[in-house]
Short mmCIF file of C-alpha atoms and ligand atoms in Angstrom, two decimals:
data_model
loop_
_atom_site.label_atom_id
_atom_site.label_comp_id
_atom_site.label_asym_id
_atom_site.label_seq_id
_atom_site.Cartn_x
_atom_site.Cartn_y
_atom_site.Cartn_z
CA MET A 1 -0.08 -0.12 -0.02
CA GLU A 2 1.17 3.60 -0.64
CA PRO A 3 2.07 5.70 2.27
CA ASN A 4 -0.63 7.67 3.84
CA LYS A 5 -0.87 11.16 2.16
CA HIS A 6 -4.15 12.47 3.72
CA LYS A 7 -3.45 13.06 7.21
CA THR A 8 -4.51 16.63 6.97
CA ILE A 9 -7.87 18.18 5.50
CA ASN A 10 -7.14 19.90 2.45
CA GLY A 11 -8.94 21.32 -0.61
CA ASP A 12 -9.50 18.15 -2.04
CA THR A 13 -11.21 16.54 1.04
CA SER A 14 -14.56 14.98 0.58
CA LEU A 15 -17.15 14.63 3.18
CA VAL A 16 -18.84 11.63 4.67
CA GLY A 17 -20.65 11.54 8.17
CA VAL A 18 -23.46 10.24 10.34
CA LEU A 19 -26.67 12.36 10.82
CA GLY A 20 -28.86 11.67 13.88
CA ASP A 21 -30.04 13.54 16.89
CA PRO A 22 -28.11 13.42 19.08
CA VAL A 23 -24.89 12.28 17.56
CA ASN A 24 -22.00 13.77 19.54
CA HIS A 25 -21.55 10.45 21.56
CA SER A 26 -21.32 8.60 18.21
CA LEU A 27 -18.01 6.25 17.89
CA SER A 28 -18.52 6.07 14.12
CA PRO A 29 -16.16 9.24 13.32
CA VAL A 30 -13.33 7.52 15.14
CA ILE A 31 -13.82 4.35 13.67
CA HIS A 32 -14.40 5.46 9.92
CA ASN A 33 -11.51 8.23 10.09
CA ALA A 34 -9.20 5.48 11.25
CA ALA A 35 -10.08 3.44 8.44
CA LEU A 36 -10.01 6.32 5.76
CA LEU A 37 -6.48 6.98 6.78
CA GLU A 38 -5.56 3.43 6.38
CA LEU A 39 -7.39 3.19 2.96
CA ASN A 40 -5.46 6.46 1.86
CA LEU A 41 -8.88 8.02 1.03
CA ASN A 42 -9.04 11.68 1.19
CA TRP A 43 -12.43 11.84 3.08
CA CYS A 44 -13.32 13.32 6.36
CA TYR A 45 -16.10 11.72 8.39
CA LEU A 46 -18.07 13.71 10.76
CA ALA A 47 -20.93 13.43 13.21
CA ILE A 48 -23.78 15.66 11.72
CA PRO A 49 -26.51 16.63 14.16
CA SER A 50 -29.95 17.56 12.67
CA LYS A 51 -33.28 18.57 13.87
CA GLU A 52 -36.06 16.80 12.88
CA ILE A 53 -37.76 19.64 10.59
CA HIS A 54 -34.30 20.25 8.75
CA PHE A 55 -33.34 16.70 8.39
CA GLU A 56 -34.72 16.16 4.88
CA LEU A 57 -33.43 19.47 3.66
CA VAL A 58 -29.89 18.54 5.06
CA VAL A 59 -29.56 15.32 3.48
CA LYS A 60 -30.74 16.80 0.15
CA GLY A 61 -28.22 19.62 0.58
CA LEU A 62 -25.39 17.11 1.22
CA ARG A 63 -26.10 15.50 -2.09
CA LYS A 64 -25.25 18.89 -3.77
CA ILE A 65 -21.85 19.04 -2.31
CA ASN A 66 -20.41 15.96 -3.64
CA CYS A 67 -20.79 14.10 -0.04
CA LYS A 68 -19.44 10.52 -0.59
CA GLY A 69 -21.83 8.97 1.76
CA LEU A 70 -23.93 9.03 4.79
CA ASN A 71 -24.73 6.85 7.70
CA ILE A 72 -28.13 7.52 9.33
CA THR A 73 -29.17 6.87 12.90
CA ILE A 74 -31.69 7.25 15.54
CA PRO A 75 -34.33 8.54 15.23
CA TYR A 76 -34.29 9.01 11.27
CA LYS A 77 -33.61 5.42 9.82
CA SER A 78 -37.30 5.47 8.29
CA GLN A 79 -37.62 9.14 7.62
CA ALA A 80 -34.27 9.03 5.48
CA MET A 81 -36.23 6.92 3.00
CA ASN A 82 -38.06 10.16 1.99
CA CYS A 83 -34.68 11.30 0.81
CA CYS A 84 -33.82 8.52 -1.50
CA THR A 85 -34.53 8.12 -5.26
CA HIS A 86 -33.85 4.29 -5.01
CA ILE A 87 -33.96 1.97 -1.77
CA ASN A 88 -32.83 -1.62 -2.03
CA ASN A 89 -35.66 -4.11 -1.38
CA PHE A 90 -34.88 -5.27 1.92
CA SER A 91 -34.63 -1.65 3.31
CA LYS A 92 -37.72 -0.92 1.82
CA ASN A 93 -39.77 -3.65 3.28
CA ILE A 94 -38.16 -3.40 6.85
CA GLU A 95 -38.88 0.73 6.33
CA ALA A 96 -35.40 1.55 7.65
CA VAL A 97 -32.03 2.67 5.86
CA ASN A 98 -28.87 3.40 7.60
CA THR A 99 -26.61 4.06 4.75
CA LEU A 100 -27.08 6.55 1.84
CA VAL A 101 -24.88 6.16 -1.32
CA PRO A 102 -24.72 8.82 -3.91
CA ASN A 103 -26.35 7.56 -7.24
CA ASP A 104 -25.83 8.70 -10.85
CA ASN A 105 -29.10 10.47 -10.89
CA ASP A 106 -28.06 13.25 -8.31
CA GLY A 107 -30.01 11.22 -5.77
CA TRP A 108 -29.22 8.89 -2.78
CA SER A 109 -29.72 5.21 -2.96
CA GLY A 110 -30.71 3.66 0.37
CA PHE A 111 -29.48 0.50 2.12
CA ASN A 112 -29.38 -1.31 5.50
CA THR A 113 -26.04 -2.61 6.74
CA ASP A 114 -27.30 -3.51 10.09
CA VAL A 115 -27.87 -6.82 9.17
CA ASP A 116 -24.37 -7.49 8.05
CA GLY A 117 -23.01 -5.91 11.15
CA PHE A 118 -25.31 -8.03 13.51
CA ILE A 119 -24.54 -11.35 11.91
CA ALA A 120 -20.68 -10.80 11.74
CA PRO A 121 -19.98 -11.88 15.50
CA LEU A 122 -22.14 -15.08 15.13
CA LEU A 123 -20.48 -16.38 11.91
CA TYR A 124 -18.02 -18.37 13.87
CA GLU A 125 -20.86 -21.00 14.51
CA LYS A 126 -21.48 -23.14 11.44
CA ASN A 127 -24.53 -24.76 12.44
CA TRP A 128 -27.42 -22.56 13.55
CA ALA A 129 -30.10 -24.78 12.07
CA LYS A 130 -32.71 -25.77 14.92
CA LYS A 131 -31.34 -23.52 17.27
CA LYS A 132 -33.81 -21.00 18.98
CA ALA A 133 -33.41 -17.15 19.27
CA LEU A 134 -35.14 -14.65 21.38
CA ILE A 135 -35.25 -10.93 20.38
CA ILE A 136 -36.33 -8.65 23.13
CA GLY A 137 -37.77 -5.47 21.20
CA THR A 138 -39.77 -4.99 18.06
CA GLY A 139 -38.33 -1.67 16.88
CA GLY A 140 -35.82 -0.83 14.01
CA SER A 141 -32.77 -2.88 14.74
CA ALA A 142 -34.98 -5.72 15.77
CA LYS A 143 -36.04 -6.15 12.14
CA ALA A 144 -32.49 -6.31 11.09
CA VAL A 145 -31.85 -8.77 13.74
CA ALA A 146 -34.73 -11.01 12.86
CA LYS A 147 -33.53 -11.04 9.18
CA GLY A 148 -30.04 -11.72 10.29
CA LEU A 149 -31.10 -14.68 12.19
CA ASP A 150 -33.01 -15.96 9.34
CA LEU A 151 -29.72 -15.56 7.06
CA LEU A 152 -28.02 -17.58 9.73
CA GLY A 153 -30.71 -20.40 9.38
CA LEU A 154 -31.97 -20.29 13.04
CA GLY A 155 -34.85 -22.75 13.41
CA THR A 156 -37.17 -20.64 15.82
CA ILE A 157 -37.13 -17.05 16.33
CA THR A 158 -39.54 -15.57 19.20
CA CYS A 159 -40.03 -11.66 19.57
CA ILE A 160 -40.88 -10.11 22.83
CA SER A 161 -42.68 -6.82 22.64
CA ARG A 162 -43.96 -4.43 25.40
CA SER A 163 -47.14 -4.00 23.39
CA ASN A 164 -49.50 -6.06 21.53
CA GLU A 165 -49.72 -3.46 18.84
CA SER A 166 -45.95 -3.08 18.22
CA LEU A 167 -45.62 -7.06 18.16
CA MET A 168 -48.26 -7.23 15.40
CA LYS A 169 -46.82 -4.70 13.33
CA PHE A 170 -43.41 -6.17 13.73
CA LEU A 171 -44.53 -9.53 12.50
CA ASN A 172 -46.59 -8.22 9.66
CA ILE A 173 -43.52 -6.36 8.37
CA ILE A 174 -40.84 -9.03 9.02
CA ARG A 175 -42.87 -12.23 8.10
CA PRO A 176 -42.94 -11.62 4.40
CA ASN A 177 -39.26 -10.97 4.35
CA ILE A 178 -37.89 -14.13 5.86
CA ASN A 179 -37.39 -17.69 4.62
CA GLN A 180 -40.85 -19.82 4.87
CA LYS A 181 -38.94 -22.51 6.67
CA THR A 182 -38.11 -20.31 9.60
CA ASN A 183 -40.43 -20.34 12.55
CA ILE A 184 -41.01 -16.89 13.60
CA ASN A 185 -43.50 -15.98 16.31
CA GLY A 186 -44.05 -13.32 19.21
CA ILE A 187 -45.22 -13.00 22.85
CA THR A 188 -45.56 -9.68 24.81
CA LYS A 189 -43.40 -9.29 27.92
CA ASP A 190 -46.08 -10.36 30.38
CA ASN A 191 -46.65 -13.83 28.87
CA LEU A 192 -46.65 -16.38 31.59
CA SER A 193 -44.49 -18.64 29.48
CA LEU A 194 -41.68 -16.27 29.10
CA LYS A 195 -39.26 -18.06 31.50
CA HIS A 196 -39.60 -21.20 29.52
CA TYR A 197 -38.79 -19.32 26.42
CA ILE A 198 -35.69 -17.86 28.16
CA ASN A 199 -34.78 -21.33 29.53
CA GLU A 200 -34.99 -23.03 26.19
CA SER A 201 -33.15 -20.19 23.92
CA ASN A 202 -29.61 -20.64 22.64
CA LEU A 203 -29.28 -17.07 21.77
CA ILE A 204 -30.91 -13.93 23.40
CA ILE A 205 -30.74 -10.54 21.89
CA ASN A 206 -31.32 -7.32 23.55
CA ALA A 207 -32.56 -4.75 20.90
CA THR A 208 -34.07 -2.34 23.10
CA PRO A 209 -32.21 0.78 24.67
CA ILE A 210 -32.65 -0.67 28.11
CA GLY A 211 -29.44 -0.49 29.84
CA MET A 212 -27.91 2.11 27.62
CA THR A 213 -27.63 4.86 30.43
CA ASN A 214 -24.50 4.88 32.28
CA LYS A 215 -26.34 5.66 35.54
CA SER A 216 -26.43 2.33 36.72
CA ILE A 217 -26.87 3.77 40.44
CA ASP A 218 -30.12 5.21 39.56
CA ASN A 219 -32.57 2.62 40.78
CA ASN A 220 -35.33 4.67 38.87
CA ILE A 221 -34.03 3.55 35.30
CA GLN A 222 -34.60 0.11 34.25
CA GLN A 223 -31.27 -1.36 33.59
CA ILE A 224 -32.24 -5.00 32.87
CA PRO A 225 -34.68 -5.82 30.22
CA LEU A 226 -37.69 -7.51 31.46
CA GLY A 227 -36.25 -7.23 35.17
CA ARG A 228 -33.52 -9.03 36.90
CA GLU A 229 -35.59 -12.07 38.36
CA ILE A 230 -36.57 -13.79 35.11
CA TRP A 231 -33.17 -14.39 34.31
CA ASN A 232 -32.86 -16.90 36.84
CA ASN A 233 -34.32 -19.40 34.27
CA LEU A 234 -31.18 -18.80 32.09
CA LYS A 235 -29.41 -21.88 30.98
CA LYS A 236 -25.43 -22.29 31.00
CA ASP A 237 -24.06 -21.59 27.51
CA THR A 238 -26.59 -19.45 26.12
CA ILE A 239 -25.39 -16.58 24.41
CA LEU A 240 -26.51 -13.00 25.40
CA TYR A 241 -26.22 -10.51 22.61
CA ASP A 242 -26.81 -6.95 23.36
CA LEU A 243 -26.78 -4.52 20.75
CA ILE A 244 -25.88 -1.65 23.09
CA TYR A 245 -22.01 -0.98 23.47
CA THR A 246 -22.01 1.56 25.92
CA PRO A 247 -21.63 0.89 29.06
CA ARG A 248 -19.44 -2.26 28.57
CA PRO A 249 -20.64 -4.44 29.66
CA THR A 250 -24.35 -3.54 30.24
CA GLU A 251 -26.12 -4.62 33.52
CA TRP A 252 -27.63 -7.37 31.60
CA LEU A 253 -24.67 -8.79 30.02
CA LYS A 254 -22.98 -8.86 33.61
CA LEU A 255 -25.40 -11.63 34.33
CA THR A 256 -23.44 -13.86 32.14
CA THR A 257 -20.84 -14.23 34.92
CA GLN A 258 -23.24 -15.55 37.31
CA TYR A 259 -25.00 -18.07 35.03
CA GLY A 260 -22.09 -19.36 33.10
CA CYS A 261 -23.41 -17.85 29.89
CA LYS A 262 -21.48 -16.46 26.69
CA ARG A 263 -21.83 -12.55 25.81
CA ILE A 264 -21.58 -10.41 22.91
CA ASP A 265 -21.96 -6.53 22.83
CA GLY A 266 -23.10 -4.18 20.15
CA LEU A 267 -19.34 -2.82 19.45
CA GLU A 268 -18.69 -5.46 16.75
CA MET A 269 -21.67 -4.76 15.30
CA LEU A 270 -21.11 -1.17 15.08
CA ILE A 271 -17.57 -1.63 13.37
CA GLN A 272 -18.97 -4.26 11.11
CA GLN A 273 -22.02 -2.38 9.78
CA GLY A 274 -19.58 0.70 9.46
CA ALA A 275 -17.09 -1.36 7.44
CA SER A 276 -20.16 -2.65 5.01
CA SER A 277 -21.33 1.17 4.49
CA LEU A 278 -17.87 2.16 3.53
CA ARG A 279 -17.47 -0.75 1.20
CA LEU A 280 -20.49 0.63 -0.43
CA TRP A 281 -19.37 4.17 -0.68
CA SER A 282 -15.60 3.59 -1.67
CA GLY A 283 -16.14 0.21 -3.67
CA ILE A 284 -13.25 -1.39 -1.78
CA GLU A 285 -13.71 -4.60 -0.59
CA GLU A 286 -11.07 -5.18 1.87
CA MET A 287 -11.70 -3.17 5.01
CA PRO A 288 -9.14 -2.48 7.91
CA ILE A 289 -11.31 -4.07 10.65
CA ASP A 290 -8.45 -4.53 12.92
CA ILE A 291 -7.62 -0.93 12.74
CA MET A 292 -11.19 0.35 13.00
CA ARG A 293 -11.68 -2.22 16.27
CA GLU A 294 -8.42 -0.79 17.76
CA ALA A 295 -9.70 2.81 17.36
CA ALA A 296 -13.08 2.03 18.72
CA HIS A 297 -11.34 0.29 21.89
CA LYS A 298 -9.05 3.23 22.21
CA GLU A 299 -11.59 5.86 22.19
CA LEU A 300 -13.89 3.95 24.61
CA LEU A 301 -10.87 3.66 27.11
CA ASN A 302 -10.04 7.38 26.75
CA LYS A 303 -13.66 8.19 27.46
CA LYS A 304 -13.87 5.51 30.35
CA LEU A 305 -17.05 4.12 28.98
P1 NAP G 1 -36.05 1.70 18.45
O1 NAP G 1 -36.63 1.60 16.75
O2 NAP G 1 -36.65 2.86 19.21
O3 NAP G 1 -36.66 0.35 19.11
C1 NAP G 1 -36.58 0.19 20.55
C2 NAP G 1 -37.45 -1.13 20.81
O4 NAP G 1 -37.30 -1.26 22.17
C3 NAP G 1 -38.97 -0.99 20.56
O5 NAP G 1 -39.51 -2.11 20.23
C4 NAP G 1 -39.44 -0.52 21.91
O6 NAP G 1 -40.88 -0.70 22.24
C5 NAP G 1 -38.51 -1.18 22.90
N1 NAP G 1 -38.46 -0.42 24.06
C6 NAP G 1 -37.95 0.75 24.26
N2 NAP G 1 -37.95 1.15 25.57
C7 NAP G 1 -38.54 0.23 26.22
C8 NAP G 1 -38.67 -0.07 27.70
N3 NAP G 1 -38.43 0.74 28.59
N4 NAP G 1 -39.35 -1.45 27.87
C9 NAP G 1 -39.81 -2.37 26.98
N5 NAP G 1 -39.46 -2.02 25.46
C10 NAP G 1 -38.90 -0.93 25.22
O7 NAP G 1 -34.48 1.48 18.44
P2 NAP G 1 -33.58 0.69 17.66
O8 NAP G 1 -32.91 1.57 16.48
O9 NAP G 1 -34.06 -0.65 17.28
O10 NAP G 1 -32.59 0.65 18.76
C11 NAP G 1 -32.43 -0.23 19.71
C12 NAP G 1 -31.15 -0.44 20.55
O11 NAP G 1 -30.16 -0.77 19.73
C13 NAP G 1 -30.48 0.81 20.84
O12 NAP G 1 -30.05 0.78 22.15
C14 NAP G 1 -29.28 1.26 19.80
O13 NAP G 1 -28.30 1.96 20.39
C15 NAP G 1 -28.97 -0.26 19.69
N6 NAP G 1 -28.51 -0.38 18.28
C16 NAP G 1 -27.12 -0.72 18.29
C17 NAP G 1 -26.45 -0.90 17.00
C18 NAP G 1 -25.01 -1.33 16.66
O14 NAP G 1 -24.42 -1.08 15.88
N7 NAP G 1 -24.37 -1.66 17.85
C19 NAP G 1 -27.20 -0.74 15.61
C20 NAP G 1 -28.64 -0.25 15.97
C21 NAP G 1 -28.98 -0.18 17.12
P3 NAP G 1 -42.09 -0.22 21.22
O15 NAP G 1 -42.10 -0.70 19.94
O16 NAP G 1 -43.33 -0.51 22.25
O17 NAP G 1 -41.91 1.30 21.15
#
């Protein structure tokens, strides 16, 4: 590889970035800028805050300044679809895009790389068939999680929602998008059989924001999805996968020590979905994942998160 030339921003530097509200705590700038330097791309990745009323104007405006690509985060993954002239089928079906790529028609093409990111830390296991997974939450990322589990070939996927309305909406969207052989069903969090589902699961994913706050001493804020007691039903070797990556570990993932379970947090998902976005923007297949991971770990250590 050529020696790195683009350590400073100059007149030829192009913009890439993430839009959301808030975005100031995003790790994506650190991860992406480390990759851009390694790939010798004269681009700069910024966290761009945008209020809801300005969001579509900002996205459309960024297309006019030769912006090379955008990530979209909470709460705009659905709204961003209004800014796209083309959306790939899966993103359209789950009504969420997290990556915008400039297209030849002077517009944006919308993609969703959360699925790639989610499955990356699970690919080591070759035989997911007949295994059972539980997804807590039925929001935007839960749809990417369900699709990811389907691609991995899980036998049964059960989703837990806090309301029947949200559950039905989720199942109606996701069912047409998954393999007909995959058994997908759902329950609400007050279902009396919940403990059996927990006990029988091989993989449990937290796709809610519960546990995201750092204020673990504040007893008024729920820190563990579904409450602490229900997890007494966990069996050894079940994998707990929290999409959250700060704090590390979350209170929920701390339970793995007590019950002899395995744990995965959301950092690898963040890195891998970022790498997939950068592949789409740059056309470069080989991503410097180790450099991106190292930059993320260093930043988390600096921030003591
Ligand atoms: P979202 O679309 O707002 O969905 C959140 C889901 O959690 C909804 O189903 C919501 O229920 C449920 N929920 C929220 N608060 C709850 C509570 N107190 N009790 C029970 N259920 C609750 O959010 P999202 O985009 O899916 O994100 C979810 C989490 O994943 C966030 O922490 C986000 O940071 C994380 N994430 C991480 C990555 C990564 O790369 N690591 C990527 C994407 C997301 P309702 O449906 O009833 O509202």
